[in-house]
Amino acid sequence: MKNYLLTLMYDGSLFHGWQVQNNALTVQSCLQDAVEKILSVRENVTGCSRTDSGVHANMFCCNMRTDREIDTALFKKSLNAVLHTGIAVTEVKEVPYGFHARYNCVSKEYKYLIFNRDYNNPFYSGRALMYPYKIDAELLDNEARDFLGTHDFTSFCAANTDTEDKIRTVKAVSFKRENDFAVFTVEADGFLYNMVRIMTGTLLDINSGKIKPGSIPEIIAKKDRAFAGVTAKPCGLYLNKVNYDL
């Protein structure tokens, strides 16, 4: 048996998330369809996370165990020839048999992209949040630093999640202006359901005055979703980087 690490990128606006669902187009189902066309067997692929409907990936990793001997360069080319056009395979490599795309991940980095002009950009429809109000990027960069460290992020998790352990370690954050865009970047050892979207919504609520500056430590301490800001739309969220000790 062999184990292969596949690295992808995809446009989440075209899919109902990563994980296979009944009667819905997902990235995982499309990838397994493509593998089946090439290998004539439907192999399971295990993802590094479960991105939601509308969420994008600049880098998404999954592993596939198979008894087939694969030429990785040819397999990558073949996959890209038959895959849905919203998905691209950027790398295929063999990894140790015990490697698991989710459990061996040491950190992930997400970016949230905000188009910050007083008009909508049709070329970024479904790929960035359209936000017409002035953003104080310097203020929000300072506010975002309160996310750093190891905390119980219950306040920044969707209320209906069944995840019991809500302690995560945020390793790096930034909120920067890049021409017409404002970009929130956060790296952590793991993320809760809707965590980055709620972080983003909270920062934008601070920007608009709905939440006072300096409130993030208090919101974290409350351990109550009701005290954080809105959940930003999925369209601006990108899984940007997945880190392994390989």
PDB file of C-alpha atoms in Angstrom:
ATOM      1  CA  MET A   1       0.000   0.000   0.000  1.00  0.00           C
ATOM      2  CA  LYS A   2       1.129   3.522  -0.828  1.00  0.00           C
ATOM      3  CA  ASN A   3       0.074   6.894   0.567  1.00  0.00           C
ATOM      4  CA  TYR A   4       0.049  10.052  -1.533  1.00  0.00           C
ATOM      5  CA  LEU A   5      -0.319  13.702  -0.547  1.00  0.00           C
ATOM      6  CA  LEU A   6      -2.348  15.733  -3.042  1.00  0.00           C
ATOM      7  CA  THR A   7      -2.254  19.530  -2.898  1.00  0.00           C
ATOM      8  CA  LEU A   8      -5.178  21.389  -4.469  1.00  0.00           C
ATOM      9  CA  MET A   9      -6.566  24.830  -5.050  1.00  0.00           C
ATOM     10  CA  TYR A  10     -10.218  25.531  -5.807  1.00  0.00           C
ATOM     11  CA  ASP A  11     -12.915  28.141  -6.284  1.00  0.00           C
ATOM     12  CA  GLY A  12     -15.337  27.460  -3.447  1.00  0.00           C
ATOM     13  CA  SER A  13     -18.159  29.453  -5.034  1.00  0.00           C
ATOM     14  CA  LEU A  14     -18.732  26.495  -7.372  1.00  0.00           C
ATOM     15  CA  PHE A  15     -19.056  23.829  -4.670  1.00  0.00           C
ATOM     16  CA  HIS A  16     -20.999  22.923  -1.544  1.00  0.00           C
ATOM     17  CA  GLY A  17     -17.811  22.677   0.477  1.00  0.00           C
ATOM     18  CA  TRP A  18     -15.188  19.935   0.636  1.00  0.00           C
ATOM     19  CA  GLN A  19     -16.968  16.940   2.116  1.00  0.00           C
ATOM     20  CA  VAL A  20     -19.107  14.512   0.115  1.00  0.00           C
ATOM     21  CA  GLN A  21     -22.834  15.229   0.443  1.00  0.00           C
ATOM     22  CA  ASN A  22     -25.902  13.600  -1.052  1.00  0.00           C
ATOM     23  CA  ASN A  23     -27.188  15.446  -4.118  1.00  0.00           C
ATOM     24  CA  ALA A  24     -24.593  18.241  -3.896  1.00  0.00           C
ATOM     25  CA  LEU A  25     -21.435  19.019  -5.847  1.00  0.00           C
ATOM     26  CA  THR A  26     -18.415  18.969  -3.523  1.00  0.00           C
ATOM     27  CA  VAL A  27     -14.661  19.129  -4.007  1.00  0.00           C
ATOM     28  CA  GLN A  28     -14.110  15.707  -2.423  1.00  0.00           C
ATOM     29  CA  SER A  29     -16.676  14.000  -4.652  1.00  0.00           C
ATOM     30  CA  CYS A  30     -15.205  15.615  -7.784  1.00  0.00           C
ATOM     31  CA  LEU A  31     -11.695  14.534  -6.803  1.00  0.00           C
ATOM     32  CA  GLN A  32     -12.807  10.959  -6.081  1.00  0.00           C
ATOM     33  CA  ASP A  33     -14.612  10.882  -9.454  1.00  0.00           C
ATOM     34  CA  ALA A  34     -11.401  11.976 -11.187  1.00  0.00           C
ATOM     35  CA  VAL A  35      -9.310   9.367  -9.331  1.00  0.00           C
ATOM     36  CA  GLU A  36     -11.804   6.668 -10.314  1.00  0.00           C
ATOM     37  CA  LYS A  37     -11.590   7.644 -13.972  1.00  0.00           C
ATOM     38  CA  ILE A  38      -7.814   7.280 -13.903  1.00  0.00           C
ATOM     39  CA  LEU A  39      -7.293   4.279 -11.600  1.00  0.00           C
ATOM     40  CA  SER A  40     -10.594   2.458 -12.288  1.00  0.00           C
ATOM     41  CA  VAL A  41     -11.143   2.200  -8.549  1.00  0.00           C
ATOM     42  CA  ARG A  42     -12.851   4.680  -6.210  1.00  0.00           C
ATOM     43  CA  GLU A  43     -10.232   5.508  -3.601  1.00  0.00           C
ATOM     44  CA  ASN A  44     -11.079   7.558  -0.514  1.00  0.00           C
ATOM     45  CA  VAL A  45      -9.306  10.895  -0.147  1.00  0.00           C
ATOM     46  CA  THR A  46      -8.938  12.398   3.342  1.00  0.00           C
ATOM     47  CA  GLY A  47      -8.933  16.187   3.597  1.00  0.00           C
ATOM     48  CA  CYS A  48      -7.007  18.465   5.941  1.00  0.00           C
ATOM     49  CA  SER A  49     -10.222  20.244   6.951  1.00  0.00           C
ATOM     50  CA  ARG A  50     -13.875  20.694   6.019  1.00  0.00           C
ATOM     51  CA  THR A  51     -14.279  23.965   4.166  1.00  0.00           C
ATOM     52  CA  ASP A  52     -17.877  25.193   3.945  1.00  0.00           C
ATOM     53  CA  SER A  53     -19.927  26.026   0.898  1.00  0.00           C
ATOM     54  CA  GLY A  54     -18.532  29.147  -0.769  1.00  0.00           C
ATOM     55  CA  VAL A  55     -15.148  29.002   0.996  1.00  0.00           C
ATOM     56  CA  HIS A  56     -12.075  28.905  -1.263  1.00  0.00           C
ATOM     57  CA  ALA A  57      -8.651  27.307  -1.034  1.00  0.00           C
ATOM     58  CA  ASN A  58      -5.353  28.582  -2.336  1.00  0.00           C
ATOM     59  CA  MET A  59      -3.856  25.454  -0.762  1.00  0.00           C
ATOM     60  CA  PHE A  60      -5.782  22.410   0.391  1.00  0.00           C
ATOM     61  CA  CYS A  61      -4.150  19.079   1.227  1.00  0.00           C
ATOM     62  CA  CYS A  62      -5.533  15.562   1.229  1.00  0.00           C
ATOM     63  CA  ASN A  63      -4.045  12.097   1.337  1.00  0.00           C
ATOM     64  CA  MET A  64      -4.990   8.982  -0.577  1.00  0.00           C
ATOM     65  CA  ARG A  65      -3.967   5.409   0.276  1.00  0.00           C
ATOM     66  CA  THR A  66      -3.934   2.950  -2.603  1.00  0.00           C
ATOM     67  CA  ASP A  67      -2.337  -0.324  -3.669  1.00  0.00           C
ATOM     68  CA  ARG A  68      -1.603   1.198  -7.086  1.00  0.00           C
ATOM     69  CA  GLU A  69       1.911   2.235  -8.030  1.00  0.00           C
ATOM     70  CA  ILE A  70       1.601   5.838  -9.214  1.00  0.00           C
ATOM     71  CA  ASP A  71       3.868   8.015 -11.310  1.00  0.00           C
ATOM     72  CA  THR A  72       3.213  11.244  -9.396  1.00  0.00           C
ATOM     73  CA  ALA A  73       3.966  13.636 -12.272  1.00  0.00           C
ATOM     74  CA  LEU A  74       1.743  11.702 -14.681  1.00  0.00           C
ATOM     75  CA  PHE A  75      -1.009  11.319 -12.073  1.00  0.00           C
ATOM     76  CA  LYS A  76      -1.053  15.085 -11.441  1.00  0.00           C
ATOM     77  CA  LYS A  77      -1.319  15.760 -15.182  1.00  0.00           C
ATOM     78  CA  SER A  78      -4.062  13.158 -15.610  1.00  0.00           C
ATOM     79  CA  LEU A  79      -6.097  14.491 -12.690  1.00  0.00           C
ATOM     80  CA  ASN A  80      -5.989  18.038 -14.028  1.00  0.00           C
ATOM     81  CA  ALA A  81      -7.140  16.774 -17.417  1.00  0.00           C
ATOM     82  CA  VAL A  82     -10.358  15.257 -16.048  1.00  0.00           C
ATOM     83  CA  LEU A  83     -11.118  17.328 -12.930  1.00  0.00           C
ATOM     84  CA  HIS A  84     -13.865  19.943 -12.635  1.00  0.00           C
ATOM     85  CA  THR A  85     -12.439  23.229 -13.944  1.00  0.00           C
ATOM     86  CA  GLY A  86     -12.938  24.839 -10.533  1.00  0.00           C
ATOM     87  CA  ILE A  87     -10.262  22.576  -9.041  1.00  0.00           C
ATOM     88  CA  ALA A  88      -6.539  22.271  -9.794  1.00  0.00           C
ATOM     89  CA  VAL A  89      -3.995  19.796  -8.440  1.00  0.00           C
ATOM     90  CA  THR A  90      -0.730  21.631  -7.847  1.00  0.00           C
ATOM     91  CA  GLU A  91       1.355  18.775  -6.422  1.00  0.00           C
ATOM     92  CA  VAL A  92       1.292  15.016  -5.874  1.00  0.00           C
ATOM     93  CA  LYS A  93       3.950  13.292  -3.779  1.00  0.00           C
ATOM     94  CA  GLU A  94       4.387  10.053  -1.888  1.00  0.00           C
ATOM     95  CA  VAL A  95       4.374  10.315   1.917  1.00  0.00           C
ATOM     96  CA  PRO A  96       4.768   7.760   4.742  1.00  0.00           C
ATOM     97  CA  TYR A  97       1.862   5.333   4.977  1.00  0.00           C
ATOM     98  CA  GLY A  98       0.873   6.622   8.424  1.00  0.00           C
ATOM     99  CA  PHE A  99       0.594  10.249   7.270  1.00  0.00           C
ATOM    100  CA  HIS A 100      -2.873  11.814   7.737  1.00  0.00           C
ATOM    101  CA  ALA A 101      -3.709  15.121   6.057  1.00  0.00           C
ATOM    102  CA  ARG A 102      -5.745  16.350   9.011  1.00  0.00           C
ATOM    103  CA  TYR A 103      -4.054  14.913  12.084  1.00  0.00           C
ATOM    104  CA  ASN A 104      -0.475  15.586  10.963  1.00  0.00           C
ATOM    105  CA  CYS A 105      -1.200  19.240  10.198  1.00  0.00           C
ATOM    106  CA  VAL A 106       0.722  21.524  12.578  1.00  0.00           C
ATOM    107  CA  SER A 107      -0.998  24.770  11.540  1.00  0.00           C
ATOM    108  CA  LYS A 108      -3.226  26.366   8.944  1.00  0.00           C
ATOM    109  CA  GLU A 109      -3.330  29.915   7.634  1.00  0.00           C
ATOM    110  CA  TYR A 110      -6.541  31.568   6.453  1.00  0.00           C
ATOM    111  CA  LYS A 111      -6.996  34.841   4.630  1.00  0.00           C
ATOM    112  CA  TYR A 112     -10.181  36.864   4.506  1.00  0.00           C
ATOM    113  CA  LEU A 113     -10.396  39.152   1.463  1.00  0.00           C
ATOM    114  CA  ILE A 114     -12.444  42.374   1.593  1.00  0.00           C
ATOM    115  CA  PHE A 115     -12.973  44.570  -1.469  1.00  0.00           C
ATOM    116  CA  ASN A 116     -13.089  48.015   0.130  1.00  0.00           C
ATOM    117  CA  ARG A 117     -14.452  50.542  -2.323  1.00  0.00           C
ATOM    118  CA  ASP A 118     -17.785  52.344  -2.586  1.00  0.00           C
ATOM    119  CA  TYR A 119     -18.874  50.099  -5.470  1.00  0.00           C
ATOM    120  CA  ASN A 120     -19.030  46.356  -6.101  1.00  0.00           C
ATOM    121  CA  ASN A 121     -16.354  44.727  -8.252  1.00  0.00           C
ATOM    122  CA  PRO A 122     -18.088  42.169 -10.492  1.00  0.00           C
ATOM    123  CA  PHE A 123     -14.824  40.285 -11.037  1.00  0.00           C
ATOM    124  CA  TYR A 124     -14.653  39.503  -7.315  1.00  0.00           C
ATOM    125  CA  SER A 125     -18.313  38.636  -6.860  1.00  0.00           C
ATOM    126  CA  GLY A 126     -18.348  35.451  -4.797  1.00  0.00           C
ATOM    127  CA  ARG A 127     -14.606  35.754  -4.157  1.00  0.00           C
ATOM    128  CA  ALA A 128     -14.395  38.714  -1.763  1.00  0.00           C
ATOM    129  CA  LEU A 129     -16.643  40.534   0.688  1.00  0.00           C
ATOM    130  CA  MET A 130     -17.882  43.827  -0.789  1.00  0.00           C
ATOM    131  CA  TYR A 131     -17.538  46.427   1.978  1.00  0.00           C
ATOM    132  CA  PRO A 132     -18.252  50.047   0.968  1.00  0.00           C
ATOM    133  CA  TYR A 133     -17.297  51.815   4.226  1.00  0.00           C
ATOM    134  CA  LYS A 134     -13.888  53.176   5.158  1.00  0.00           C
ATOM    135  CA  ILE A 135     -11.699  50.628   6.956  1.00  0.00           C
ATOM    136  CA  ASP A 136      -9.098  51.705   9.491  1.00  0.00           C
ATOM    137  CA  ALA A 137      -6.595  48.930   8.757  1.00  0.00           C
ATOM    138  CA  GLU A 138      -4.094  50.176  11.332  1.00  0.00           C
ATOM    139  CA  LEU A 139      -6.726  50.075  14.080  1.00  0.00           C
ATOM    140  CA  LEU A 140      -7.899  46.588  13.120  1.00  0.00           C
ATOM    141  CA  ASP A 141      -4.340  45.290  12.847  1.00  0.00           C
ATOM    142  CA  ASN A 142      -3.790  46.370  16.457  1.00  0.00           C
ATOM    143  CA  GLU A 143      -7.138  44.914  17.564  1.00  0.00           C
ATOM    144  CA  ALA A 144      -6.424  41.601  15.862  1.00  0.00           C
ATOM    145  CA  ARG A 145      -3.308  41.092  17.981  1.00  0.00           C
ATOM    146  CA  ASP A 146      -5.587  40.352  20.931  1.00  0.00           C
ATOM    147  CA  PHE A 147      -6.378  37.033  19.251  1.00  0.00           C
ATOM    148  CA  LEU A 148      -2.753  35.906  19.634  1.00  0.00           C
ATOM    149  CA  GLY A 149      -1.961  33.121  22.069  1.00  0.00           C
ATOM    150  CA  THR A 150      -3.806  30.141  23.496  1.00  0.00           C
ATOM    151  CA  HIS A 151      -7.442  30.829  24.393  1.00  0.00           C
ATOM    152  CA  ASP A 152     -10.835  29.214  24.683  1.00  0.00           C
ATOM    153  CA  PHE A 153     -12.457  30.550  21.497  1.00  0.00           C
ATOM    154  CA  THR A 154     -16.048  29.595  22.346  1.00  0.00           C
ATOM    155  CA  SER A 155     -17.133  33.193  21.626  1.00  0.00           C
ATOM    156  CA  PHE A 156     -15.743  32.817  18.106  1.00  0.00           C
ATOM    157  CA  CYS A 157     -17.380  29.504  17.275  1.00  0.00           C
ATOM    158  CA  ALA A 158     -20.801  28.872  15.762  1.00  0.00           C
ATOM    159  CA  ALA A 159     -23.257  28.243  18.586  1.00  0.00           C
ATOM    160  CA  ASN A 160     -24.554  24.968  17.109  1.00  0.00           C
ATOM    161  CA  THR A 161     -21.184  23.188  16.950  1.00  0.00           C
ATOM    162  CA  ASP A 162     -20.686  19.964  18.896  1.00  0.00           C
ATOM    163  CA  THR A 163     -16.916  20.426  19.303  1.00  0.00           C
ATOM    164  CA  GLU A 164     -16.129  20.121  23.013  1.00  0.00           C
ATOM    165  CA  ASP A 165     -12.521  21.339  23.080  1.00  0.00           C
ATOM    166  CA  LYS A 166     -12.566  24.961  21.965  1.00  0.00           C
ATOM    167  CA  ILE A 167      -9.023  25.849  23.005  1.00  0.00           C
ATOM    168  CA  ARG A 168      -6.854  26.905  20.079  1.00  0.00           C
ATOM    169  CA  THR A 169      -3.497  28.652  19.731  1.00  0.00           C
ATOM    170  CA  VAL A 170      -3.310  31.598  17.322  1.00  0.00           C
ATOM    171  CA  LYS A 171       0.278  31.952  16.143  1.00  0.00           C
ATOM    172  CA  ALA A 172       0.134  34.976  13.853  1.00  0.00           C
ATOM    173  CA  VAL A 173      -2.375  37.641  12.761  1.00  0.00           C
ATOM    174  CA  SER A 174      -2.407  40.715  10.562  1.00  0.00           C
ATOM    175  CA  PHE A 175      -4.931  43.093   9.054  1.00  0.00           C
ATOM    176  CA  LYS A 176      -3.443  44.972   6.120  1.00  0.00           C
ATOM    177  CA  ARG A 177      -4.558  47.149   3.243  1.00  0.00           C
ATOM    178  CA  GLU A 178      -3.481  45.945  -0.199  1.00  0.00           C
ATOM    179  CA  ASN A 179      -4.577  48.522  -2.793  1.00  0.00           C
ATOM    180  CA  ASP A 180      -8.391  48.195  -3.065  1.00  0.00           C
ATOM    181  CA  PHE A 181      -8.473  45.318  -0.603  1.00  0.00           C
ATOM    182  CA  ALA A 182      -8.272  44.838   3.138  1.00  0.00           C
ATOM    183  CA  VAL A 183      -6.886  41.409   4.060  1.00  0.00           C
ATOM    184  CA  PHE A 184      -7.186  39.685   7.428  1.00  0.00           C
ATOM    185  CA  THR A 185      -4.666  36.844   7.846  1.00  0.00           C
ATOM    186  CA  VAL A 186      -4.595  34.403  10.761  1.00  0.00           C
ATOM    187  CA  GLU A 187      -2.527  31.282  11.453  1.00  0.00           C
ATOM    188  CA  ALA A 188      -3.412  28.814  14.209  1.00  0.00           C
ATOM    189  CA  ASP A 189      -2.883  25.215  15.234  1.00  0.00           C
ATOM    190  CA  GLY A 190      -6.546  24.635  14.435  1.00  0.00           C
ATOM    191  CA  PHE A 191      -9.827  26.456  13.864  1.00  0.00           C
ATOM    192  CA  LEU A 192     -13.367  26.081  15.133  1.00  0.00           C
ATOM    193  CA  TYR A 193     -16.477  26.149  12.963  1.00  0.00           C
ATOM    194  CA  ASN A 194     -16.862  29.690  11.517  1.00  0.00           C
ATOM    195  CA  MET A 195     -14.003  30.937  13.722  1.00  0.00           C
ATOM    196  CA  VAL A 196     -12.240  33.085  11.106  1.00  0.00           C
ATOM    197  CA  ARG A 197     -15.517  34.457   9.768  1.00  0.00           C
ATOM    198  CA  ILE A 198     -16.601  35.495  13.277  1.00  0.00           C
ATOM    199  CA  MET A 199     -13.176  37.038  13.951  1.00  0.00           C
ATOM    200  CA  THR A 200     -13.521  39.022  10.723  1.00  0.00           C
ATOM    201  CA  GLY A 201     -17.071  40.107  11.526  1.00  0.00           C
ATOM    202  CA  THR A 202     -15.986  41.210  14.985  1.00  0.00           C
ATOM    203  CA  LEU A 203     -13.156  43.313  13.565  1.00  0.00           C
ATOM    204  CA  LEU A 204     -15.520  44.929  11.064  1.00  0.00           C
ATOM    205  CA  ASP A 205     -17.993  45.631  13.887  1.00  0.00           C
ATOM    206  CA  ILE A 206     -15.161  47.360  15.767  1.00  0.00           C
ATOM    207  CA  ASN A 207     -14.426  49.341  12.613  1.00  0.00           C
ATOM    208  CA  SER A 208     -18.063  50.472  12.354  1.00  0.00           C
ATOM    209  CA  GLY A 209     -18.369  51.313  16.069  1.00  0.00           C
ATOM    210  CA  LYS A 210     -20.829  48.520  16.900  1.00  0.00           C
ATOM    211  CA  ILE A 211     -18.198  47.029  19.206  1.00  0.00           C
ATOM    212  CA  LYS A 212     -15.815  49.285  21.102  1.00  0.00           C
ATOM    213  CA  PRO A 213     -12.045  48.995  20.507  1.00  0.00           C
ATOM    214  CA  GLY A 214     -10.222  46.908  23.082  1.00  0.00           C
ATOM    215  CA  SER A 215     -13.157  44.513  23.553  1.00  0.00           C
ATOM    216  CA  ILE A 216     -11.641  41.332  22.126  1.00  0.00           C
ATOM    217  CA  PRO A 217     -10.008  40.088  25.379  1.00  0.00           C
ATOM    218  CA  GLU A 218     -13.336  40.564  27.180  1.00  0.00           C
ATOM    219  CA  ILE A 219     -15.242  38.794  24.389  1.00  0.00           C
ATOM    220  CA  ILE A 220     -12.832  35.859  24.569  1.00  0.00           C
ATOM    221  CA  ALA A 221     -13.234  35.707  28.371  1.00  0.00           C
ATOM    222  CA  LYS A 222     -17.064  35.622  28.099  1.00  0.00           C
ATOM    223  CA  LYS A 223     -16.971  32.267  26.253  1.00  0.00           C
ATOM    224  CA  ASP A 224     -20.318  33.178  24.729  1.00  0.00           C
ATOM    225  CA  ARG A 225     -21.008  33.537  20.987  1.00  0.00           C
ATOM    226  CA  ALA A 226     -23.559  36.292  21.678  1.00  0.00           C
ATOM    227  CA  PHE A 227     -20.816  38.779  22.615  1.00  0.00           C
ATOM    228  CA  ALA A 228     -18.801  38.538  19.387  1.00  0.00           C
ATOM    229  CA  GLY A 229     -19.586  40.226  16.091  1.00  0.00           C
ATOM    230  CA  VAL A 230     -21.449  39.026  13.030  1.00  0.00           C
ATOM    231  CA  THR A 231     -20.350  36.013  11.021  1.00  0.00           C
ATOM    232  CA  ALA A 232     -18.790  37.405   7.839  1.00  0.00           C
ATOM    233  CA  LYS A 233     -19.964  35.844   4.562  1.00  0.00           C
ATOM    234  CA  PRO A 234     -18.067  32.798   3.280  1.00  0.00           C
ATOM    235  CA  CYS A 235     -17.189  34.419  -0.061  1.00  0.00           C
ATOM    236  CA  GLY A 236     -14.093  36.215   1.279  1.00  0.00           C
ATOM    237  CA  LEU A 237     -12.545  33.267   3.110  1.00  0.00           C
ATOM    238  CA  TYR A 238      -9.548  31.362   1.722  1.00  0.00           C
ATOM    239  CA  LEU A 239      -7.630  28.473   3.215  1.00  0.00           C
ATOM    240  CA  ASN A 240      -4.274  29.893   2.246  1.00  0.00           C
ATOM    241  CA  LYS A 241      -1.626  27.546   3.599  1.00  0.00           C
ATOM    242  CA  VAL A 242      -1.412  24.154   5.312  1.00  0.00           C
ATOM    243  CA  ASN A 243       1.760  23.388   7.257  1.00  0.00           C
ATOM    244  CA  TYR A 244       3.279  19.964   7.978  1.00  0.00           C
ATOM    245  CA  ASP A 245       6.535  18.718   9.441  1.00  0.00           C
ATOM    246  CA  LEU A 246       7.503  16.765   6.337  1.00  0.00           C
TER     247      LEU A 246
END
